[in-house]
mmCIF file of C-alpha atoms in Angstrom:
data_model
loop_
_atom_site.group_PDB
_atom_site.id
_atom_site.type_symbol
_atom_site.label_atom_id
_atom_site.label_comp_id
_atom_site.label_asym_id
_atom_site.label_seq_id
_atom_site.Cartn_x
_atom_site.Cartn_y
_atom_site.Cartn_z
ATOM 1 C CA UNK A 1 -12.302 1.765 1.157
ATOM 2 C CA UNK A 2 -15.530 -0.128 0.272
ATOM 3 C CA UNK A 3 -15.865 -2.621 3.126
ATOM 4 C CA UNK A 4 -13.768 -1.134 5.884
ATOM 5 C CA UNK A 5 -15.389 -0.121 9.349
ATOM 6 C CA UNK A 6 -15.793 3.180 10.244
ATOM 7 C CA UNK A 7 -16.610 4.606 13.753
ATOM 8 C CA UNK A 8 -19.504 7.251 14.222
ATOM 9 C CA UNK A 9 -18.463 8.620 18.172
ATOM 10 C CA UNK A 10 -21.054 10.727 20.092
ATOM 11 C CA UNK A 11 -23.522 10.781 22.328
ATOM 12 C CA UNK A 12 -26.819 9.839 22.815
ATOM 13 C CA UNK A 13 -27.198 7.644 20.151
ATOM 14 C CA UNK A 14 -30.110 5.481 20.339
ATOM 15 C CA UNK A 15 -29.930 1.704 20.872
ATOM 16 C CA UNK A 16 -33.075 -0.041 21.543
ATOM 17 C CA UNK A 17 -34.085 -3.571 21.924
ATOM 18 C CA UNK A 18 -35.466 -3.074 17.968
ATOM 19 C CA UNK A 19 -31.741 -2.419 16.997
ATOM 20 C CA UNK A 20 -29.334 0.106 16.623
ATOM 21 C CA UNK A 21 -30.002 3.571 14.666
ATOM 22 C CA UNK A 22 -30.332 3.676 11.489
ATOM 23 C CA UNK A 23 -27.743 4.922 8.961
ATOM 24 C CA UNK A 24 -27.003 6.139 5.691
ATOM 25 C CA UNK A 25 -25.145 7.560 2.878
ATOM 26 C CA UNK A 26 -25.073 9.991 0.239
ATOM 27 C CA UNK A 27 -23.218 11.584 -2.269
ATOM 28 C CA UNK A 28 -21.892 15.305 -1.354
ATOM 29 C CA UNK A 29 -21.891 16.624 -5.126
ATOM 30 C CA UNK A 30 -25.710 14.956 -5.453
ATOM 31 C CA UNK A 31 -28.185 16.189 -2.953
ATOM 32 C CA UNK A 32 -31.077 14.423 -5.365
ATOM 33 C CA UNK A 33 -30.453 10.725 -4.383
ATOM 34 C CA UNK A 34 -31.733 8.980 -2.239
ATOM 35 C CA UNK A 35 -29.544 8.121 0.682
ATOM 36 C CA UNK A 36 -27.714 4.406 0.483
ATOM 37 C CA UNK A 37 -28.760 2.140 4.176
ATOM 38 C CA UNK A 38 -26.000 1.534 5.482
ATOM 39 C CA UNK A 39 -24.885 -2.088 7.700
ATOM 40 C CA UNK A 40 -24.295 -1.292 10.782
ATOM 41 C CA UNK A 41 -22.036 -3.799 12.854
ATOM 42 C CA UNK A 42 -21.795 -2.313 16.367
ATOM 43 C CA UNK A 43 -24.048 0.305 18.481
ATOM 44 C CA UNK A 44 -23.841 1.817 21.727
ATOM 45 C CA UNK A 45 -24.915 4.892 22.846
ATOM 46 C CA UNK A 46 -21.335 6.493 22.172
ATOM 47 C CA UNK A 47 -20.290 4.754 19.123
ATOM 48 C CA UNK A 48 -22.323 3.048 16.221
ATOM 49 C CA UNK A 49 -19.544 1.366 13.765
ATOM 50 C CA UNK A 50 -20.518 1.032 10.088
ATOM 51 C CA UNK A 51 -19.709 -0.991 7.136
ATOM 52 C CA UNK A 52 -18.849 1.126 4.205
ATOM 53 C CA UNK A 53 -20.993 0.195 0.626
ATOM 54 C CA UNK A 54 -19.419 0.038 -2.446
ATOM 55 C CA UNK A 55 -21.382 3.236 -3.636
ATOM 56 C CA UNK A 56 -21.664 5.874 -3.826
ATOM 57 C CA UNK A 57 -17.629 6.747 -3.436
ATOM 58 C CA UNK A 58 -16.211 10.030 -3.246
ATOM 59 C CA UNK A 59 -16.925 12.404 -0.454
ATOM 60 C CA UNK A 60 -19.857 11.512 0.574
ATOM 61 C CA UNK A 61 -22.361 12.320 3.885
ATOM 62 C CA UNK A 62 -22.711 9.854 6.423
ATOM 63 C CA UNK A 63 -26.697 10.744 8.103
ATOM 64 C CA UNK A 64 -28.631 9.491 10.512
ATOM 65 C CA UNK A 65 -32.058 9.879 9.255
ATOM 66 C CA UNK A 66 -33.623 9.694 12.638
ATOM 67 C CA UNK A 67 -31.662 12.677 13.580
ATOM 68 C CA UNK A 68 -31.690 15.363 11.218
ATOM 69 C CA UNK A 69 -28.896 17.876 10.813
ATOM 70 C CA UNK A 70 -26.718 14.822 11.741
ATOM 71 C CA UNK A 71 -23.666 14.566 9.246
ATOM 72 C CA UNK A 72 -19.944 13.734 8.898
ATOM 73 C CA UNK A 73 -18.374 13.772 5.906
ATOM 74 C CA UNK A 74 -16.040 10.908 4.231
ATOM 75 C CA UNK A 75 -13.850 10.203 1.747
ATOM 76 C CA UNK A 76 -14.488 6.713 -0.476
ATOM 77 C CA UNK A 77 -12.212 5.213 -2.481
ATOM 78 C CA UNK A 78 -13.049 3.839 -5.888
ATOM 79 C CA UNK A 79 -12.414 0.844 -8.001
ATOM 80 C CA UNK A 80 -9.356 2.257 -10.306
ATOM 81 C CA UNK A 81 -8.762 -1.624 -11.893
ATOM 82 C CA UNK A 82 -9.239 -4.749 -10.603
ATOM 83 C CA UNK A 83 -7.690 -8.554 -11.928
ATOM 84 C CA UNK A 84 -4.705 -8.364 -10.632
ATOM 85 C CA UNK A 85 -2.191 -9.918 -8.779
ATOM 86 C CA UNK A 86 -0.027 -7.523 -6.461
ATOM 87 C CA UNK A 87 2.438 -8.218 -3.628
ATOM 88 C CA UNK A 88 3.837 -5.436 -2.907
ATOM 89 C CA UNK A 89 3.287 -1.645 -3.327
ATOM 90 C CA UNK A 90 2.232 -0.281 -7.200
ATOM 91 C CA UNK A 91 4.110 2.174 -8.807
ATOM 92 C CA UNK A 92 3.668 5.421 -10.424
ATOM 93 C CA UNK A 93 5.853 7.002 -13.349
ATOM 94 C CA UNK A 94 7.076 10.717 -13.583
ATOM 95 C CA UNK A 95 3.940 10.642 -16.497
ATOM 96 C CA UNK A 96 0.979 9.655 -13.656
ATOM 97 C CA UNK A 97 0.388 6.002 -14.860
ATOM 98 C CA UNK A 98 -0.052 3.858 -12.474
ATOM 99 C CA UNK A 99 2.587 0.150 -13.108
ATOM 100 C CA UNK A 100 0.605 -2.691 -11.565
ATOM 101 C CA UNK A 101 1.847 -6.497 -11.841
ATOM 102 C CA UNK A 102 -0.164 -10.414 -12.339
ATOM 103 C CA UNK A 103 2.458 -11.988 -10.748
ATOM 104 C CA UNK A 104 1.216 -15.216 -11.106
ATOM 105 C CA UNK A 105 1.929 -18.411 -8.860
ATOM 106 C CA UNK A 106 5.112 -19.558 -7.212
ATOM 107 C CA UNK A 107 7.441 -20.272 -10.250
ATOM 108 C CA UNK A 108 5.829 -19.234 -13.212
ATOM 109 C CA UNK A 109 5.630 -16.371 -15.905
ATOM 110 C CA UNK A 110 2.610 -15.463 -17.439
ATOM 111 C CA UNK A 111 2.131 -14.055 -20.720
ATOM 112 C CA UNK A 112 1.388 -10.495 -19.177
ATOM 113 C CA UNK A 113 3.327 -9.716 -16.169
ATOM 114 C CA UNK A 114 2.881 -5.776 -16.077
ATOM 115 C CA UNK A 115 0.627 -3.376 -16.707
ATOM 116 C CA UNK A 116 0.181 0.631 -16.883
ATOM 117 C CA UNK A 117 -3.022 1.923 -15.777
ATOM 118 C CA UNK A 118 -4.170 5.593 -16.654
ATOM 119 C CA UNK A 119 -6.119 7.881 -14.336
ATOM 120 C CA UNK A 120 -9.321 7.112 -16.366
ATOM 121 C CA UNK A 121 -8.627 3.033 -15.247
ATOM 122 C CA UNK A 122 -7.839 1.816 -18.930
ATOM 123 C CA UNK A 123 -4.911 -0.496 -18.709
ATOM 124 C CA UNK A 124 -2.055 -1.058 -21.005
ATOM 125 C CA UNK A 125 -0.583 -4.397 -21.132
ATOM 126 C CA UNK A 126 3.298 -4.890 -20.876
ATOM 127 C CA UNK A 127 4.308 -8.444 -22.509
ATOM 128 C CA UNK A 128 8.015 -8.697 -20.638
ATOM 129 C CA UNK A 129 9.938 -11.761 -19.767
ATOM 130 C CA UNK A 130 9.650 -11.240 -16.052
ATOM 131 C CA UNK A 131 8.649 -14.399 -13.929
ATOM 132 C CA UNK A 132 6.579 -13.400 -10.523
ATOM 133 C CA UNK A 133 7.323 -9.934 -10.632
ATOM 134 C CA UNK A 134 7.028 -8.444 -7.289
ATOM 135 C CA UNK A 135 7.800 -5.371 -6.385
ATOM 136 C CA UNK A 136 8.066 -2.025 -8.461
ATOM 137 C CA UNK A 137 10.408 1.047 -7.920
ATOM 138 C CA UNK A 138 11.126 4.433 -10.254
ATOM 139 C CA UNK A 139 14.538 5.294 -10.492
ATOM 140 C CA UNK A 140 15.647 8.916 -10.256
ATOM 141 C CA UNK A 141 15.898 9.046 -13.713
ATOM 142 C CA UNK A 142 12.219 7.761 -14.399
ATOM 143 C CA UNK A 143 13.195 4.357 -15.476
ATOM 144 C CA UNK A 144 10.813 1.680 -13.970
ATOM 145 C CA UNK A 145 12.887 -1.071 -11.812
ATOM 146 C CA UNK A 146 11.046 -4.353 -11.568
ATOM 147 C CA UNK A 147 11.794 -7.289 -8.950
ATOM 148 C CA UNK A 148 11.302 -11.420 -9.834
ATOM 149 C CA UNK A 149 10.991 -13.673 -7.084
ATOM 150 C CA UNK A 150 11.128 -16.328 -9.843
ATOM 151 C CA UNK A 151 15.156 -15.780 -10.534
ATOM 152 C CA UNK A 152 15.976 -13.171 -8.084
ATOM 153 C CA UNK A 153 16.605 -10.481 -9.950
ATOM 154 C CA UNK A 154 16.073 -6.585 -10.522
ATOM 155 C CA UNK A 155 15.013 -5.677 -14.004
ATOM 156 C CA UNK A 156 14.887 -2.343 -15.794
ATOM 157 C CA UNK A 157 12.599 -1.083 -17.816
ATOM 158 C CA UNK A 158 13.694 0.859 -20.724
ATOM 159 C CA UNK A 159 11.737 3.717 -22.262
ATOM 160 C CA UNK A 160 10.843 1.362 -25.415
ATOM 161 C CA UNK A 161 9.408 -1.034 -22.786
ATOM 162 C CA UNK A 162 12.146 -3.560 -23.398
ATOM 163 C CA UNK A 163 13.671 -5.413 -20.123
ATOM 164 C CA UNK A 164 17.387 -5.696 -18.911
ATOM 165 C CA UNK A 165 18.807 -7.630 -15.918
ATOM 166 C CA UNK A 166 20.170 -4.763 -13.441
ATOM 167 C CA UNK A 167 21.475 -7.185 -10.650
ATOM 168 C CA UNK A 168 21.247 -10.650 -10.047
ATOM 169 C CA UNK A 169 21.882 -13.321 -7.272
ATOM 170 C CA UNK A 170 19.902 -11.596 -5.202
ATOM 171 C CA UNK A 171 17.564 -14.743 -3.164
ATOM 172 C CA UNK A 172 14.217 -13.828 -3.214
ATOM 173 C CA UNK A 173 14.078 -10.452 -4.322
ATOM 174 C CA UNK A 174 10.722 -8.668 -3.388
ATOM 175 C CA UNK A 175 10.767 -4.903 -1.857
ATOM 176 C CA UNK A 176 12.982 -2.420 -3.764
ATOM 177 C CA UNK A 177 13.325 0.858 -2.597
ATOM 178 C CA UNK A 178 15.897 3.846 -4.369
ATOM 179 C CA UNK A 179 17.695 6.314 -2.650
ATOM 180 C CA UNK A 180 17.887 9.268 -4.732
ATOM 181 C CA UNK A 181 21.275 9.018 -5.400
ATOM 182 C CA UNK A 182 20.886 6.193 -7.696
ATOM 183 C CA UNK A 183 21.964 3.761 -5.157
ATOM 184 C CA UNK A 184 18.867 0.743 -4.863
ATOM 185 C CA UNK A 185 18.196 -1.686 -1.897
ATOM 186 C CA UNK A 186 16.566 -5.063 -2.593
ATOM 187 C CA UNK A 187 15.236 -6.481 0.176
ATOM 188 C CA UNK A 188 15.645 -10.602 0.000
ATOM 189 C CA UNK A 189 12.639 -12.406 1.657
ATOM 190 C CA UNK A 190 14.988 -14.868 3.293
ATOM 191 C CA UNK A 191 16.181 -12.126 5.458
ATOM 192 C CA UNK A 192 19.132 -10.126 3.632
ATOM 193 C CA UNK A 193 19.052 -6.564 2.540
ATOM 194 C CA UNK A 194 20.915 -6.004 -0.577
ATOM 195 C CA UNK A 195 22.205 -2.982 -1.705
ATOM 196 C CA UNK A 196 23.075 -2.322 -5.263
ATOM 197 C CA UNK A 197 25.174 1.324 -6.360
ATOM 198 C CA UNK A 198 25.453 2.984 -9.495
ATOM 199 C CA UNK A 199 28.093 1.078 -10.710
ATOM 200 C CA UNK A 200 25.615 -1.944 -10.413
ATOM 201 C CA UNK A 201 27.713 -3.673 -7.259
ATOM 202 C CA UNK A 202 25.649 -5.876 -4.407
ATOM 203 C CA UNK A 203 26.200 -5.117 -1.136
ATOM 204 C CA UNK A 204 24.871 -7.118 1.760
ATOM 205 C CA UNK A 205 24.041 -4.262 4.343
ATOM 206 C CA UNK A 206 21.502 -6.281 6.831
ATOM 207 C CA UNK A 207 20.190 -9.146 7.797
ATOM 208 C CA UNK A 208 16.824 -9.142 9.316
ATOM 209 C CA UNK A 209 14.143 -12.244 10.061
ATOM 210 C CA UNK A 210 12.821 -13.711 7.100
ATOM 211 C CA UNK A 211 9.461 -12.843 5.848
ATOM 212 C CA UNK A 212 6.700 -15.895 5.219
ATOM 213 C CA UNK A 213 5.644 -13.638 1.840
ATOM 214 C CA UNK A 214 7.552 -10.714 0.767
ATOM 215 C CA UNK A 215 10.040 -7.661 2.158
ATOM 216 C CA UNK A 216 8.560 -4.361 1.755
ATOM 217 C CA UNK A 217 10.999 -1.302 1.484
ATOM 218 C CA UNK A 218 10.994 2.240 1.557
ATOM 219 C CA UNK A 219 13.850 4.896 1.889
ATOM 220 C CA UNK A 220 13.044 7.907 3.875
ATOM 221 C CA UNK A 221 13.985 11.272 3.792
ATOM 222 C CA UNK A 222 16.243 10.744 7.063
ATOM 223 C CA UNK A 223 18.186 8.919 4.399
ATOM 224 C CA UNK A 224 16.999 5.665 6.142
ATOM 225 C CA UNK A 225 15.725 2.528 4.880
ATOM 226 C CA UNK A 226 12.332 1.428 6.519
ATOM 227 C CA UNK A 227 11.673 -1.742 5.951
ATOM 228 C CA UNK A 228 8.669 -4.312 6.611
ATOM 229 C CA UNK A 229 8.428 -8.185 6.604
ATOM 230 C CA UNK A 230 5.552 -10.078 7.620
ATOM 231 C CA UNK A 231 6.455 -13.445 9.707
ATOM 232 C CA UNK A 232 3.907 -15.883 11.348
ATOM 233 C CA UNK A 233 4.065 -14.308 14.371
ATOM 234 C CA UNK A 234 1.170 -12.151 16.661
ATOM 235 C CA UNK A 235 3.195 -9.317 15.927
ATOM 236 C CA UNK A 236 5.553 -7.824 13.721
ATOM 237 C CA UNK A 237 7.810 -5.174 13.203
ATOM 238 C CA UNK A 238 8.891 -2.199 11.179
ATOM 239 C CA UNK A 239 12.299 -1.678 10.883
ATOM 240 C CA UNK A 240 14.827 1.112 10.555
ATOM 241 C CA UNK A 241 18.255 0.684 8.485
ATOM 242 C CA UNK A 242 20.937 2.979 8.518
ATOM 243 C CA UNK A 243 23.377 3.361 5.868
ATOM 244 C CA UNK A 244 25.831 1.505 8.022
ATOM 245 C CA UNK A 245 23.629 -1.535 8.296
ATOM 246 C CA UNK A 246 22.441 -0.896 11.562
ATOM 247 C CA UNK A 247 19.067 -1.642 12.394
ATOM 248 C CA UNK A 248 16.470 -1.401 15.217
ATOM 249 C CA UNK A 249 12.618 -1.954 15.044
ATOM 250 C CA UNK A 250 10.235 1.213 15.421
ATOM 251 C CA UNK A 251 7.535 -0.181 16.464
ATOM 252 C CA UNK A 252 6.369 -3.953 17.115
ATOM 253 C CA UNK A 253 2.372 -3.041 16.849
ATOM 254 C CA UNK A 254 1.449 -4.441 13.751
ATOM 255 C CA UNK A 255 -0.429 -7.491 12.702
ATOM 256 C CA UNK A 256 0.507 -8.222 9.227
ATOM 257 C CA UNK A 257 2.878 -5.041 8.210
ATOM 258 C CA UNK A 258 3.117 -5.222 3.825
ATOM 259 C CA UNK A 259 3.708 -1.933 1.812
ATOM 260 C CA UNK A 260 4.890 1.176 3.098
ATOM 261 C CA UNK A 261 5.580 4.824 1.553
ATOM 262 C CA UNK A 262 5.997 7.833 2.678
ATOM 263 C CA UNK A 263 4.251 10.829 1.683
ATOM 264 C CA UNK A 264 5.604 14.113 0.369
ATOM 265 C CA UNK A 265 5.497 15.727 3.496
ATOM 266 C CA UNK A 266 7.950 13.000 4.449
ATOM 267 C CA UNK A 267 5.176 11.224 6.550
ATOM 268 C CA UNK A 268 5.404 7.366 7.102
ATOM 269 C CA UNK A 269 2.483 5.083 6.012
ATOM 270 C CA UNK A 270 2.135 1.195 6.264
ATOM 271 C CA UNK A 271 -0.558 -1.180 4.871
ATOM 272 C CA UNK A 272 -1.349 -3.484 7.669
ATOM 273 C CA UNK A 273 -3.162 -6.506 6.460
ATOM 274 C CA UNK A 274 -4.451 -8.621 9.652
ATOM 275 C CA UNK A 275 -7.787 -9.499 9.378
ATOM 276 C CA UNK A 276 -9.495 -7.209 11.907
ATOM 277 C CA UNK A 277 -7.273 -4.100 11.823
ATOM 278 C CA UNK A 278 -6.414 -4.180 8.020
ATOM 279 C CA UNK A 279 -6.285 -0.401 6.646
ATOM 280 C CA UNK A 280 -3.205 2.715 6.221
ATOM 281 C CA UNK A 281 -1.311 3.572 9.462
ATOM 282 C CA UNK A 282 0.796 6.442 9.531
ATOM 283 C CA UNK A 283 3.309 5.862 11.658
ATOM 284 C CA UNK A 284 5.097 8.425 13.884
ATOM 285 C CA UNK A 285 9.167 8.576 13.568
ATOM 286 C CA UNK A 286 9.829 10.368 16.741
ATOM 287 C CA UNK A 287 8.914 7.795 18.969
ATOM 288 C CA UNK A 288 10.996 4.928 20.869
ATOM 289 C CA UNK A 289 8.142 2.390 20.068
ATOM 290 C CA UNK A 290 6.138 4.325 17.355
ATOM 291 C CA UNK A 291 2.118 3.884 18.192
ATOM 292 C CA UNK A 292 0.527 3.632 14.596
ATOM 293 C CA UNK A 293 -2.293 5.661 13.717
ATOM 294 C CA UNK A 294 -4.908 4.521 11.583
ATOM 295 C CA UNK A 295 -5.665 6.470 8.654
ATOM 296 C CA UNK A 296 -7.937 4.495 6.706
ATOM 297 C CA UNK A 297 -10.061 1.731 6.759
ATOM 298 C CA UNK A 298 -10.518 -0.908 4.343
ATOM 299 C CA UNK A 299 -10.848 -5.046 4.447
ATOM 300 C CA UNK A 300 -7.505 -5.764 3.274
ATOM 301 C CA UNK A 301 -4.666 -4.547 1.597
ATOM 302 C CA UNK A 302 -0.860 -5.168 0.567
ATOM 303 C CA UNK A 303 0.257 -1.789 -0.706
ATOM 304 C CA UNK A 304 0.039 2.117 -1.562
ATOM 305 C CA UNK A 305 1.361 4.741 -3.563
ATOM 306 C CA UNK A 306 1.121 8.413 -3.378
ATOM 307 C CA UNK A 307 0.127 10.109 -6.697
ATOM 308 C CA UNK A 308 2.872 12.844 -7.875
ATOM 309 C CA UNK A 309 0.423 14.919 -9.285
ATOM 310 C CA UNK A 310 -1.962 14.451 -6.496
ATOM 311 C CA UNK A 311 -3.844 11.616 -4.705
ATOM 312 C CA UNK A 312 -3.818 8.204 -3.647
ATOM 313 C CA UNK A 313 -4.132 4.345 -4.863
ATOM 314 C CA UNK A 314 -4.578 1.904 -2.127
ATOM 315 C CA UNK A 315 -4.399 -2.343 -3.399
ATOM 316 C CA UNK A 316 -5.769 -5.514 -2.176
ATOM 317 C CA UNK A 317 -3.955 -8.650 -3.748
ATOM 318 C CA UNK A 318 -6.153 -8.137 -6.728
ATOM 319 C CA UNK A 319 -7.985 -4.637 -6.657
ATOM 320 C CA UNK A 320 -6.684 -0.928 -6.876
ATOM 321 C CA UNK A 321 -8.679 1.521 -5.562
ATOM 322 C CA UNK A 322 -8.222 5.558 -5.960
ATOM 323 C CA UNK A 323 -8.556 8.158 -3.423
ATOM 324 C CA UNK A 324 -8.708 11.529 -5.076
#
């Protein structure tokens, strides 16, 4: 994303005392422009660490134009919409809009809570009676499920864009993640991990440590729930729940874990927001204490969601950008 670090790794790269090499970038489908300088943050000899620009975006070439015939090629997010106030993970619809919420402060509704955003960025405003709404979820049947951490419930959204309470009493309600059964797991920032069945009955299934902002939930196809939930400490977890409420942490290496997803090939990803390390992990599942990966670079971010008809969005607590 615009603003993330990225890591050029070589050799011979030349550092002298009138700074490091010079950089720059330029769009793949425009050999015509002029190449964009490019900030460079660190140099060595064996590594020269960039600052990506906010243009162009796209695949683009990375060049050093002291070396010619020196190139690697990247992928740049755009700006899809920006305005917004997200906490957890947007959602997509079995139609390819993108649901995005302005949750507002602690407490309060405003007078637009959700919104639909098309691939071309144009948003449609949804003017519901949900206060702080949180995180989003589609149901197997395409329905759009909605989570306040004003009341602590999980609303539906029907088809004519009206709202209905699915399940209350529910704490702070934040993540939501469905199994595709039906069968939905709210994920209560205090520390409980609700789950609600077709029939619309709570279950408490877990109890993990609360979360300073939000739960973050997603089921995976090992018919698991995964589960992040950010605490004050160095280092936090992501954590594993089995349908009998059992639960053990993957992996203990993040900073500031928020939204997670996994990808069709059934591939774990999670957001990690820490100042320093902030960008997309994917995170292996066949590992006693899971070593994240890290997949993409950008300054900060609280969720993602993988495009059914292909792609990517990535958001920041206000921005969503789109990876094609």
């Amino acid at each position: 994303m615009p603003g993330g670090r990225v890591t050029l790794r070589g050799r011979g790269f030349h550092v002298t005392e009138a700074g490091p090499p010079r950089v720059a970038i330029r769009s793949v489908s425009d050999d015509a422009a002029e190449p964009t300088p490019v900030r460079v943050v660190a140099a060595s000899a064996e590594a020269v660490v960039i600052a990506v620009p906010d243009a162009p975006t796209g695949s683009v070439w990375i060049t050093l134009p002291d070396e010619p015939g020196v190139q690697a090629r990247l992928e740049v997010g755009h700006v899809l919409t920006t305005g917004l106030h997200q906490v957890d993970n947007p959602a997509f619809d079995l139609a390819g809009r993108l649901w995005v919420t302005q949750s507002g402060g602690r407490d309060t509704k405003v007078s637009v809570p959700l919104y639909r955003v098309g691939r071309n960025g144009v948003r449609e405003p949804l003017s519901v009676e949900v206060g702080n709404p949180t995180s989003l979820a589609l149901a197997p049947d395409g329905a759009m499920f909605v989570s306040s951490r004003f009341d602590g419930h999980v609303y539906r959204v029907a088809a004519d864009d009206s709202v209905e309470t699915y399940a209350s009493d529910l704490g702070g309600a934040t993540g939501l993640a469905f199994a595709p059964d039906g069968t939905l797991y709210v994920g209560d920032r205090s520390g409980t991990i609700f789950r609600v069945t077709t029939d619309r009955r709570v279950e408490n299934i877990a109890k993990l440590p609360a979360s300073v902002a939000a739960f973050h939930l997603a089921y995976g196809p090992d018919g698991c729930l995964y589960v992040a939930a950010p605490t004050l400490a160095t280092h936090d977890s992501i954590y594993r729940v089995t349908q009998t409420g059992s639960t053990r942490a993957i992996t203990s290496r993040f900073g500031r874990p928020q939204g997670l997803a996994f990808d069709r090939t059934g591939t774990l990803f999670v957001v990690d927001a820490l100042a320093g390390s902030a960008g997309l992990y994917r995170v292996p599942l066949d590992a006693e204490d899971a070593v994240p990966m890290l997949a993409l670079s950008a300054p900060t971010l609280v969720g993602v969601a993988f495009d059914p008809l292909g792609g990517m969005v990535l958001a920041s607590s206000e921005t969503i950008w789109r990876l094609e």
